[in-house]
Amino acid sequence: MRKFEAKIRDFIERHRLLDRDGRYLVALSGGADSVCLLLVLQRLGFSIEAAHCNFHLRGDESDRDERFCETLCAEQNVRFHRVDFDTFSYARQHKISIEMAARELRYNYFSQLLEKSGFHGVCVAHHADDNAETLLLHLLRGSGLHGLTGMSPRRGFVLRPMLEVRRDEIEDFLASQGQNFVTDSTNRCTDHVRNKIRLEILPKLKEINPSAVDELCLTARHLTDAEIVLNAALEQGKNAVSSVISDREPLLFRIDIPQLLAQPSPRYLLYHLLAPQGFNRQQIEQISDALAHRSGCENRVATGRQWHSPDHTLTLDRDCLVLSRRQGEIPEAVEIGGAGSFSLGNAVLQVEIFPKTADFIVSKEPKTATLDADKVAFPLTWRRVGQGDRFVPFGMSGSKLVSDFLTDRKRSLAEKQQQTLVADATGRIVWLVAERPDNRFAVTPETKNILRLTLQKNQ
């Protein structure tokens, strides 16, 4: 076995990428890299088939590539799959770039082939030079640590068996086999950033250090190891500074500001807490700066300030940040004329009316209110808490402002903003939802009919 083939075989075994009993699809473009991948995997004895995507982006050249791939597979006795795409129309329809459209079309097609034909993965021909280019590209874009780890050997169903071999090694192998390939003319154009790196930057780096590609890939592997250690530390940090407020939608969790600022890198930890919730880097920088000002001598950031991502709202509330799911456009109030199910945002209120039986027991569940139905005047109204709302908390004889009651319960500003209540036709609050029923509607030995209100999550 040639040294080049052994290098790829050892990489596959080290990362457990392919099984001898598996069936794999090779993404075949007709270029040097994918042709090399096809030949090597076949010589190593793996069960492979090839798939070619014709994106019709380069006129006759696209059709030339397809014919070449079909002929190559016939010569190598490899089953050939092909598909044609109207990439320009797809890009216009989805309002995305041509590059993104081609990527989506390609991987959607591969996914369908895997599901239909039972392949165990798709082998793509990314190599060490591609990995070095990716690292440099991310470096120029101000990437975080993860972006500098480069390409991984496996990502979902995508497998990269040639990630440790260089482009010059690939070309030498093909030359030794007398194997030709096709060349994509757009790869010689420096209009794209990646092509500039490939055609101009990497050659300059190789002049400085002939082993530049290998060294960049080695750096990516070191950073991959560092990321594993860092991720473990980040999980500990997340557990130390964040906690679930309640299991009631739409509230998610609270971030303790003093605990956050005590961490080795509050800004970095904040990014990993908020980026998955849709907050962008600029917003997280603003939030981090706001917390830094707040912790200093001059408190210029007031309680109540909010930041919004597409799906979430982050609210500054005293010594914590509260993350809640955005409700979008929801009705101000819902009228309840009788028994049934009623929706408000992400919640459902189940309303039941039934005679009281001798063995009836009042529910103590916070999400259920058990009331005397004959004391309640229909229709009911389910709405958000408003300024000046008062009620008589169960167990008390005097009325209390809802806002004061919630403050006594140590509810955050975000929780107060999301709090709802149910009022009857006279305007009296019968239930501060999931908090406390009103004492005036309590079930007594004289109660004949029961009104039961149950809060549920909207499925």
Tab-separated table of C-alpha atoms in Angstrom:
chain	number	residue	atom	x	y	z
A	1	MET	CA	0.000	0.000	0.000
A	2	ARG	CA	1.250	3.453	-0.917
A	3	LYS	CA	2.249	5.815	1.901
A	4	PHE	CA	-0.415	8.304	0.773
A	5	GLU	CA	-3.208	5.733	0.954
A	6	ALA	CA	-1.934	4.478	4.322
A	7	LYS	CA	-2.054	8.036	5.671
A	8	ILE	CA	-5.742	8.304	4.807
A	9	ARG	CA	-6.456	4.800	6.138
A	10	ASP	CA	-4.789	5.621	9.474
A	11	PHE	CA	-6.775	8.862	9.767
A	12	ILE	CA	-10.030	6.960	9.140
A	13	GLU	CA	-9.158	4.369	11.786
A	14	ARG	CA	-7.976	6.934	14.339
A	15	HIS	CA	-11.222	8.885	14.107
A	16	ARG	CA	-13.437	5.825	13.475
A	17	LEU	CA	-14.970	7.495	10.449
A	18	LEU	CA	-15.905	4.491	8.309
A	19	ASP	CA	-16.842	0.884	9.074
A	20	ARG	CA	-15.893	-2.009	6.853
A	21	ASP	CA	-19.510	-3.175	6.903
A	22	GLY	CA	-20.939	0.240	6.041
A	23	ARG	CA	-22.056	1.747	2.736
A	24	TYR	CA	-20.918	5.277	1.924
A	25	LEU	CA	-21.665	7.954	-0.603
A	26	VAL	CA	-18.794	9.932	-2.138
A	27	ALA	CA	-19.582	13.531	-3.116
A	28	LEU	CA	-17.993	13.563	-6.583
A	29	SER	CA	-17.514	16.890	-8.367
A	30	GLY	CA	-14.894	15.703	-10.840
A	31	GLY	CA	-12.157	17.882	-9.343
A	32	ALA	CA	-8.818	16.493	-8.195
A	33	ASP	CA	-9.838	16.194	-4.545
A	34	SER	CA	-13.064	14.221	-5.001
A	35	VAL	CA	-11.539	12.006	-7.724
A	36	CYS	CA	-8.697	11.156	-5.361
A	37	LEU	CA	-11.139	10.402	-2.547
A	38	LEU	CA	-13.132	8.037	-4.763
A	39	LEU	CA	-10.053	6.100	-5.884
A	40	VAL	CA	-8.479	5.812	-2.434
A	41	LEU	CA	-11.653	4.677	-0.647
A	42	GLN	CA	-12.222	2.071	-3.350
A	43	ARG	CA	-8.639	0.796	-3.020
A	44	LEU	CA	-8.996	0.655	0.755
A	45	GLY	CA	-11.893	-1.748	0.265
A	46	PHE	CA	-14.817	0.391	1.428
A	47	SER	CA	-18.262	-0.026	-0.118
A	48	ILE	CA	-18.917	3.244	-1.934
A	49	GLU	CA	-21.212	4.857	-4.473
A	50	ALA	CA	-20.858	8.329	-5.991
A	51	ALA	CA	-23.233	11.288	-6.190
A	52	HIS	CA	-22.828	14.293	-8.485
A	53	CYS	CA	-24.774	17.560	-8.334
A	54	ASN	CA	-25.109	19.627	-11.507
A	55	PHE	CA	-25.917	23.167	-10.346
A	56	HIS	CA	-25.914	24.554	-13.918
A	57	LEU	CA	-23.911	27.583	-12.859
A	58	ARG	CA	-21.111	27.375	-15.464
A	59	GLY	CA	-22.912	26.514	-18.692
A	60	ASP	CA	-21.193	23.833	-20.788
A	61	GLU	CA	-18.506	23.388	-18.136
A	62	SER	CA	-21.124	22.082	-15.659
A	63	ASP	CA	-22.314	19.493	-18.168
A	64	ARG	CA	-18.685	18.548	-18.933
A	65	ASP	CA	-18.097	17.819	-15.250
A	66	GLU	CA	-21.175	15.588	-15.071
A	67	ARG	CA	-20.074	13.561	-18.134
A	68	PHE	CA	-16.589	13.147	-16.688
A	69	CYS	CA	-17.946	11.851	-13.356
A	70	GLU	CA	-20.274	9.411	-15.094
A	71	THR	CA	-17.418	8.052	-17.238
A	72	LEU	CA	-15.068	7.767	-14.246
A	73	CYS	CA	-17.610	5.788	-12.240
A	74	ALA	CA	-18.250	3.469	-15.185
A	75	GLU	CA	-14.485	2.835	-15.483
A	76	GLN	CA	-14.170	2.173	-11.747
A	77	ASN	CA	-17.378	0.100	-11.569
A	78	VAL	CA	-18.908	2.493	-9.016
A	79	ARG	CA	-22.645	3.137	-9.005
A	80	PHE	CA	-23.354	6.730	-10.046
A	81	HIS	CA	-26.139	9.025	-8.757
A	82	ARG	CA	-26.809	12.401	-10.319
A	83	VAL	CA	-29.178	15.321	-9.822
A	84	ASP	CA	-29.829	18.606	-11.662
A	85	PHE	CA	-30.634	21.869	-9.863
A	86	ASP	CA	-31.939	25.242	-10.992
A	87	THR	CA	-29.703	26.983	-8.479
A	88	PHE	CA	-30.419	30.540	-9.627
A	89	SER	CA	-34.180	30.107	-9.172
A	90	TYR	CA	-33.707	28.483	-5.770
A	91	ALA	CA	-31.506	31.367	-4.611
A	92	ARG	CA	-34.049	33.965	-5.775
A	93	GLN	CA	-36.955	32.093	-4.210
A	94	HIS	CA	-35.243	31.768	-0.816
A	95	LYS	CA	-33.483	35.159	-1.003
A	96	ILE	CA	-30.039	33.696	-0.331
A	97	SER	CA	-26.675	33.790	-2.094
A	98	ILE	CA	-25.801	31.403	-4.926
A	99	GLU	CA	-23.144	29.784	-2.710
A	100	MET	CA	-25.642	29.196	0.107
A	101	ALA	CA	-28.257	27.917	-2.337
A	102	ALA	CA	-25.826	25.381	-3.797
A	103	ARG	CA	-24.837	24.242	-0.320
A	104	GLU	CA	-28.451	23.766	0.814
A	105	LEU	CA	-29.413	21.935	-2.376
A	106	ARG	CA	-26.367	19.658	-2.185
A	107	TYR	CA	-26.771	18.603	1.437
A	108	ASN	CA	-30.558	18.248	1.194
A	109	TYR	CA	-29.996	15.878	-1.727
A	110	PHE	CA	-27.382	13.895	0.190
A	111	SER	CA	-29.714	13.634	3.161
A	112	GLN	CA	-32.494	12.284	0.950
A	113	LEU	CA	-30.147	9.709	-0.601
A	114	LEU	CA	-29.025	8.552	2.844
A	115	GLU	CA	-32.594	8.125	4.014
A	116	LYS	CA	-33.729	6.424	0.812
A	117	SER	CA	-30.780	4.100	0.184
A	118	GLY	CA	-29.471	3.416	3.686
A	119	PHE	CA	-25.983	4.916	3.327
A	120	HIS	CA	-24.042	5.370	6.557
A	121	GLY	CA	-22.542	8.738	5.635
A	122	VAL	CA	-21.381	11.090	2.888
A	123	CYS	CA	-17.634	11.347	2.316
A	124	VAL	CA	-16.451	14.769	1.149
A	125	ALA	CA	-12.976	15.640	-0.101
A	126	HIS	CA	-11.957	18.476	2.218
A	127	HIS	CA	-8.204	18.314	2.858
A	128	ALA	CA	-5.531	20.034	4.924
A	129	ASP	CA	-5.308	23.100	2.644
A	130	ASP	CA	-9.079	23.580	2.934
A	131	ASN	CA	-8.750	23.344	6.695
A	132	ALA	CA	-5.967	25.952	6.767
A	133	GLU	CA	-8.031	28.264	4.553
A	134	THR	CA	-11.001	27.900	6.893
A	135	LEU	CA	-8.903	28.789	9.926
A	136	LEU	CA	-7.524	31.918	8.193
A	137	LEU	CA	-10.974	32.910	6.945
A	138	HIS	CA	-12.454	32.701	10.430
A	139	LEU	CA	-9.470	34.544	11.874
A	140	LEU	CA	-10.122	37.447	9.486
A	141	ARG	CA	-13.771	37.514	10.557
A	142	GLY	CA	-12.956	37.819	14.245
A	143	SER	CA	-14.109	34.319	15.092
A	144	GLY	CA	-14.219	32.901	18.574
A	145	LEU	CA	-12.304	29.822	19.653
A	146	HIS	CA	-14.672	27.374	17.959
A	147	GLY	CA	-14.166	28.977	14.552
A	148	LEU	CA	-10.407	28.590	14.901
A	149	THR	CA	-10.669	24.832	15.450
A	150	GLY	CA	-11.176	24.427	11.707
A	151	MET	CA	-13.048	21.535	10.159
A	152	SER	CA	-13.901	18.442	12.150
A	153	PRO	CA	-13.436	14.907	10.745
A	154	ARG	CA	-17.139	14.257	11.263
A	155	ARG	CA	-20.104	16.605	11.269
A	156	GLY	CA	-23.438	14.845	11.353
A	157	PHE	CA	-23.554	12.546	8.338
A	158	VAL	CA	-20.668	14.395	6.628
A	159	LEU	CA	-17.302	12.572	6.811
A	160	ARG	CA	-13.901	14.030	5.880
A	161	PRO	CA	-11.378	11.174	5.432
A	162	MET	CA	-8.703	13.327	3.712
A	163	LEU	CA	-8.442	16.107	6.285
A	164	GLU	CA	-4.771	15.406	7.015
A	165	VAL	CA	-3.451	15.243	3.436
A	166	ARG	CA	-2.319	18.309	1.503
A	167	ARG	CA	-3.370	19.406	-1.970
A	168	ASP	CA	0.095	18.783	-3.404
A	169	GLU	CA	-0.007	15.208	-2.068
A	170	ILE	CA	-3.358	14.688	-3.794
A	171	GLU	CA	-2.045	15.951	-7.126
A	172	ASP	CA	1.101	13.815	-6.830
A	173	PHE	CA	-1.031	10.735	-6.190
A	174	LEU	CA	-3.254	11.357	-9.213
A	175	ALA	CA	-0.212	12.001	-11.422
A	176	SER	CA	1.341	8.723	-10.299
A	177	GLN	CA	-1.869	6.928	-11.329
A	178	GLY	CA	-2.165	8.711	-14.654
A	179	GLN	CA	-5.619	9.827	-13.529
A	180	ASN	CA	-6.989	13.041	-14.991
A	181	PHE	CA	-9.645	15.308	-13.473
A	182	VAL	CA	-11.602	18.457	-14.324
A	183	THR	CA	-10.873	21.975	-13.141
A	184	ASP	CA	-13.535	24.467	-12.060
A	185	SER	CA	-12.630	27.743	-13.806
A	186	THR	CA	-14.208	29.781	-10.976
A	187	ASN	CA	-11.527	28.471	-8.585
A	188	ARG	CA	-8.995	30.709	-10.361
A	189	CYS	CA	-11.056	33.854	-9.745
A	190	THR	CA	-9.977	36.001	-6.785
A	191	ASP	CA	-13.344	37.752	-6.373
A	192	HIS	CA	-14.165	35.560	-3.364
A	193	VAL	CA	-12.335	35.836	-0.044
A	194	ARG	CA	-11.627	32.113	0.162
A	195	ASN	CA	-10.085	32.111	-3.317
A	196	LYS	CA	-7.900	35.089	-2.369
A	197	ILE	CA	-6.651	33.120	0.635
A	198	ARG	CA	-6.050	30.014	-1.513
A	199	LEU	CA	-4.374	31.762	-4.443
A	200	GLU	CA	-2.567	34.649	-2.760
A	201	ILE	CA	-2.299	34.379	1.038
A	202	LEU	CA	-1.397	30.697	1.484
A	203	PRO	CA	1.351	30.787	-1.194
A	204	LYS	CA	2.911	33.774	0.610
A	205	LEU	CA	2.773	31.906	3.922
A	206	LYS	CA	4.417	28.892	2.273
A	207	GLU	CA	7.250	31.164	1.145
A	208	ILE	CA	7.821	32.067	4.794
A	209	ASN	CA	7.339	28.498	6.000
A	210	PRO	CA	6.998	25.610	3.505
A	211	SER	CA	5.100	23.681	6.204
A	212	ALA	CA	2.568	26.479	6.733
A	213	VAL	CA	-0.469	24.299	5.956
A	214	ASP	CA	0.640	21.533	8.333
A	215	GLU	CA	1.411	24.056	11.079
A	216	LEU	CA	-1.956	25.797	10.707
A	217	CYS	CA	-3.731	22.442	10.918
A	218	LEU	CA	-1.661	21.566	13.988
A	219	THR	CA	-2.765	24.844	15.571
A	220	ALA	CA	-6.394	23.962	14.827
A	221	ARG	CA	-5.945	20.591	16.576
A	222	HIS	CA	-4.398	22.292	19.630
A	223	LEU	CA	-7.340	24.702	19.754
A	224	THR	CA	-9.778	21.798	19.461
A	225	ASP	CA	-8.242	20.267	22.595
A	226	ALA	CA	-8.362	23.651	24.329
A	227	GLU	CA	-12.034	24.040	23.403
A	228	ILE	CA	-12.886	20.744	25.100
A	229	VAL	CA	-11.319	21.974	28.340
A	230	LEU	CA	-12.968	25.390	27.989
A	231	ASN	CA	-16.418	23.918	27.344
A	232	ALA	CA	-16.221	21.972	30.601
A	233	ALA	CA	-15.336	25.190	32.446
A	234	LEU	CA	-18.161	27.061	30.681
A	235	GLU	CA	-20.695	24.471	31.834
A	236	GLN	CA	-19.543	24.962	35.416
A	237	GLY	CA	-19.805	28.723	34.969
A	238	LYS	CA	-23.298	28.482	33.485
A	239	ASN	CA	-24.476	26.371	36.416
A	240	ALA	CA	-22.974	28.871	38.861
A	241	VAL	CA	-24.588	32.011	37.419
A	242	SER	CA	-27.912	30.876	35.909
A	243	SER	CA	-30.974	29.169	37.299
A	244	VAL	CA	-34.498	28.344	36.156
A	245	ILE	CA	-37.011	30.774	37.599
A	246	SER	CA	-40.083	28.593	37.225
A	247	ASP	CA	-41.584	26.042	34.883
A	248	ARG	CA	-44.215	28.503	33.734
A	249	GLU	CA	-43.944	29.736	30.173
A	250	PRO	CA	-42.735	32.123	28.927
A	251	LEU	CA	-40.078	32.585	31.630
A	252	LEU	CA	-36.839	30.695	31.104
A	253	PHE	CA	-34.035	31.536	33.481
A	254	ARG	CA	-32.263	34.114	35.608
A	255	ILE	CA	-28.607	35.162	35.392
A	256	ASP	CA	-27.151	36.332	38.702
A	257	ILE	CA	-25.127	39.483	37.928
A	258	PRO	CA	-22.755	39.430	40.964
A	259	GLN	CA	-22.001	35.747	40.294
A	260	LEU	CA	-21.473	36.489	36.596
A	261	LEU	CA	-19.063	39.354	37.285
A	262	ALA	CA	-17.100	37.113	39.661
A	263	GLN	CA	-16.300	34.680	36.836
A	264	PRO	CA	-12.837	34.764	35.153
A	265	SER	CA	-14.343	36.119	31.902
A	266	PRO	CA	-17.910	37.448	32.361
A	267	ARG	CA	-18.136	38.646	28.754
A	268	TYR	CA	-17.167	35.257	27.301
A	269	LEU	CA	-19.555	33.378	29.586
A	270	LEU	CA	-22.352	35.825	28.780
A	271	TYR	CA	-21.807	35.188	25.076
A	272	HIS	CA	-22.233	31.438	25.542
A	273	LEU	CA	-25.376	31.994	27.628
A	274	LEU	CA	-27.074	34.400	25.224
A	275	ALA	CA	-25.854	33.532	21.717
A	276	PRO	CA	-27.945	30.298	21.620
A	277	GLN	CA	-30.998	32.469	22.430
A	278	GLY	CA	-30.490	34.544	19.284
A	279	PHE	CA	-28.619	37.558	20.689
A	280	ASN	CA	-25.887	38.769	18.336
A	281	ARG	CA	-22.319	39.650	19.231
A	282	GLN	CA	-22.955	43.409	19.183
A	283	GLN	CA	-25.892	43.097	21.585
A	284	ILE	CA	-23.883	40.915	23.961
A	285	GLU	CA	-21.061	43.478	23.933
A	286	GLN	CA	-23.610	46.175	24.862
A	287	ILE	CA	-25.047	44.054	27.670
A	288	SER	CA	-21.585	43.261	28.996
A	289	ASP	CA	-20.605	46.945	28.928
A	290	ALA	CA	-23.848	47.852	30.709
A	291	LEU	CA	-23.108	45.368	33.491
A	292	ALA	CA	-19.552	46.697	33.823
A	293	HIS	CA	-20.890	50.258	34.254
A	294	ARG	CA	-23.504	49.003	36.719
A	295	SER	CA	-20.863	47.344	38.894
A	296	GLY	CA	-18.743	50.529	39.008
A	297	CYS	CA	-19.150	53.609	41.117
A	298	GLU	CA	-21.526	55.233	38.631
A	299	ASN	CA	-24.717	53.269	38.070
A	300	ARG	CA	-25.873	54.462	34.653
A	301	VAL	CA	-27.996	51.415	33.776
A	302	ALA	CA	-31.493	51.431	35.243
A	303	THR	CA	-33.554	48.448	36.269
A	304	GLY	CA	-36.019	47.622	33.521
A	305	ARG	CA	-33.700	48.036	30.541
A	306	GLN	CA	-34.351	45.372	27.931
A	307	TRP	CA	-32.628	43.776	24.943
A	308	HIS	CA	-34.459	41.716	22.328
A	309	SER	CA	-33.497	38.817	20.094
A	310	PRO	CA	-35.957	37.409	17.520
A	311	ASP	CA	-37.429	35.007	20.102
A	312	HIS	CA	-36.359	36.252	23.532
A	313	THR	CA	-36.264	39.297	25.778
A	314	LEU	CA	-33.522	39.942	28.331
A	315	THR	CA	-34.560	42.239	31.196
A	316	LEU	CA	-32.244	43.897	33.721
A	317	ASP	CA	-33.918	43.497	37.113
A	318	ARG	CA	-31.932	44.665	40.143
A	319	ASP	CA	-29.063	42.160	40.565
A	320	CYS	CA	-30.082	39.773	37.829
A	321	LEU	CA	-30.822	39.425	34.135
A	322	VAL	CA	-34.069	37.619	33.359
A	323	LEU	CA	-34.490	35.847	30.039
A	324	SER	CA	-38.060	35.302	28.824
A	325	ARG	CA	-39.534	34.058	25.592
A	326	ARG	CA	-41.103	36.787	23.472
A	327	GLN	CA	-44.849	36.450	23.099
A	328	GLY	CA	-45.271	38.193	19.765
A	329	GLU	CA	-48.693	39.565	18.928
A	330	ILE	CA	-51.151	38.237	21.513
A	331	PRO	CA	-54.592	39.586	22.496
A	332	GLU	CA	-54.769	42.027	25.392
A	333	ALA	CA	-57.511	39.955	27.009
A	334	VAL	CA	-59.561	36.803	26.469
A	335	GLU	CA	-63.263	36.660	27.372
A	336	ILE	CA	-64.449	33.435	29.000
A	337	GLY	CA	-68.179	32.856	28.727
A	338	GLY	CA	-68.283	29.410	30.309
A	339	ALA	CA	-66.561	26.042	30.472
A	340	GLY	CA	-63.909	25.229	27.849
A	341	SER	CA	-60.292	25.851	26.859
A	342	PHE	CA	-58.957	29.348	26.196
A	343	SER	CA	-55.533	30.433	24.858
A	344	LEU	CA	-53.442	33.480	25.720
A	345	GLY	CA	-49.916	33.496	24.259
A	346	ASN	CA	-48.124	30.278	25.186
A	347	ALA	CA	-50.663	29.271	27.837
A	348	VAL	CA	-54.079	27.604	27.928
A	349	LEU	CA	-56.703	28.043	30.624
A	350	GLN	CA	-58.987	25.071	31.193
A	351	VAL	CA	-62.341	26.137	32.705
A	352	GLU	CA	-64.633	23.576	34.386
A	353	ILE	CA	-67.918	23.996	36.250
A	354	PHE	CA	-69.464	21.090	38.155
A	355	PRO	CA	-71.522	20.319	41.297
A	356	LYS	CA	-69.646	19.944	44.552
A	357	THR	CA	-69.708	16.370	45.875
A	358	ALA	CA	-69.341	15.167	49.451
A	359	ASP	CA	-65.857	13.802	48.816
A	360	PHE	CA	-64.629	16.881	46.919
A	361	ILE	CA	-61.170	18.138	47.930
A	362	VAL	CA	-59.891	21.635	47.103
A	363	SER	CA	-56.774	21.480	44.932
A	364	LYS	CA	-53.544	22.835	46.410
A	365	GLU	CA	-51.713	22.873	43.068
A	366	PRO	CA	-50.455	26.397	42.256
A	367	LYS	CA	-51.585	26.088	38.644
A	368	THR	CA	-55.152	25.255	39.673
A	369	ALA	CA	-57.708	27.545	41.322
A	370	THR	CA	-60.773	25.952	42.958
A	371	LEU	CA	-63.522	28.537	43.503
A	372	ASP	CA	-67.186	28.849	44.446
A	373	ALA	CA	-68.881	29.081	41.045
A	374	ASP	CA	-72.019	30.798	42.384
A	375	LYS	CA	-69.982	33.730	43.717
A	376	VAL	CA	-68.450	34.438	40.312
A	377	ALA	CA	-70.191	36.611	37.724
A	378	PHE	CA	-69.642	35.529	34.109
A	379	PRO	CA	-68.221	36.338	31.629
A	380	LEU	CA	-64.711	36.158	33.012
A	381	THR	CA	-61.757	38.061	31.570
A	382	TRP	CA	-58.244	36.612	31.394
A	383	ARG	CA	-55.676	39.372	30.973
A	384	ARG	CA	-52.298	40.752	31.973
A	385	VAL	CA	-51.985	42.535	35.314
A	386	GLY	CA	-52.590	46.296	35.068
A	387	GLN	CA	-51.530	49.244	37.181
A	388	GLY	CA	-53.630	49.588	40.320
A	389	ASP	CA	-55.072	46.053	40.277
A	390	ARG	CA	-56.066	44.904	43.775
A	391	PHE	CA	-57.338	41.631	45.190
A	392	VAL	CA	-57.841	39.826	48.477
A	393	PRO	CA	-55.212	37.070	48.618
A	394	PHE	CA	-56.548	33.733	49.862
A	395	GLY	CA	-56.169	33.537	53.638
A	396	MET	CA	-56.339	37.330	54.136
A	397	SER	CA	-59.238	39.639	54.924
A	398	GLY	CA	-57.911	42.899	53.472
A	399	SER	CA	-57.114	43.818	49.890
A	400	LYS	CA	-53.600	44.245	48.534
A	401	LEU	CA	-52.107	45.725	45.401
A	402	VAL	CA	-51.136	42.935	43.019
A	403	SER	CA	-47.778	44.651	42.410
A	404	ASP	CA	-47.042	44.681	46.156
A	405	PHE	CA	-48.088	41.041	46.482
A	406	LEU	CA	-45.720	40.034	43.692
A	407	THR	CA	-42.913	42.088	45.219
A	408	ASP	CA	-43.456	40.300	48.534
A	409	ARG	CA	-43.232	37.032	46.601
A	410	LYS	CA	-39.861	38.244	45.234
A	411	ARG	CA	-41.058	38.047	41.645
A	412	SER	CA	-38.725	39.652	39.104
A	413	LEU	CA	-39.676	42.550	36.844
A	414	ALA	CA	-39.965	40.167	33.875
A	415	GLU	CA	-42.258	37.870	35.879
A	416	LYS	CA	-44.442	40.829	36.862
A	417	GLN	CA	-44.691	41.914	33.228
A	418	GLN	CA	-45.840	38.427	32.218
A	419	GLN	CA	-48.231	37.893	35.130
A	420	THR	CA	-51.893	37.334	34.241
A	421	LEU	CA	-55.125	37.316	36.226
A	422	VAL	CA	-58.737	36.251	35.842
A	423	ALA	CA	-61.430	38.798	36.709
A	424	ASP	CA	-65.210	38.353	36.747
A	425	ALA	CA	-67.891	40.505	35.090
A	426	THR	CA	-67.868	42.949	38.028
A	427	GLY	CA	-64.115	43.541	37.621
A	428	ARG	CA	-63.176	41.648	40.792
A	429	ILE	CA	-60.032	39.508	40.493
A	430	VAL	CA	-60.907	35.873	41.163
A	431	TRP	CA	-57.429	34.419	40.600
A	432	LEU	CA	-53.931	35.810	40.274
A	433	VAL	CA	-52.945	33.051	37.866
A	434	ALA	CA	-50.628	30.394	39.323
A	435	GLU	CA	-50.044	32.607	42.377
A	436	ARG	CA	-53.096	32.948	44.643
A	437	PRO	CA	-56.928	32.818	44.355
A	438	ASP	CA	-59.022	35.640	45.774
A	439	ASN	CA	-60.355	34.897	49.276
A	440	ARG	CA	-63.805	36.282	48.387
A	441	PHE	CA	-64.431	33.329	46.068
A	442	ALA	CA	-63.097	30.595	48.348
A	443	VAL	CA	-64.916	27.271	48.607
A	444	THR	CA	-66.846	26.943	51.895
A	445	PRO	CA	-69.052	24.207	53.410
A	446	GLU	CA	-72.052	26.045	51.874
A	447	THR	CA	-70.607	25.919	48.332
A	448	LYS	CA	-72.847	24.033	45.885
A	449	ASN	CA	-71.016	24.401	42.578
A	450	ILE	CA	-67.290	24.429	41.787
A	451	LEU	CA	-65.432	26.576	39.292
A	452	ARG	CA	-62.020	25.048	38.548
A	453	LEU	CA	-59.423	26.996	36.556
A	454	THR	CA	-56.310	25.125	35.422
A	455	LEU	CA	-53.281	26.692	33.700
A	456	GLN	CA	-51.644	24.534	31.039
A	457	LYS	CA	-48.816	24.986	28.530
A	458	ASN	CA	-49.951	25.568	24.954
A	459	GLN	CA	-48.804	22.535	22.966
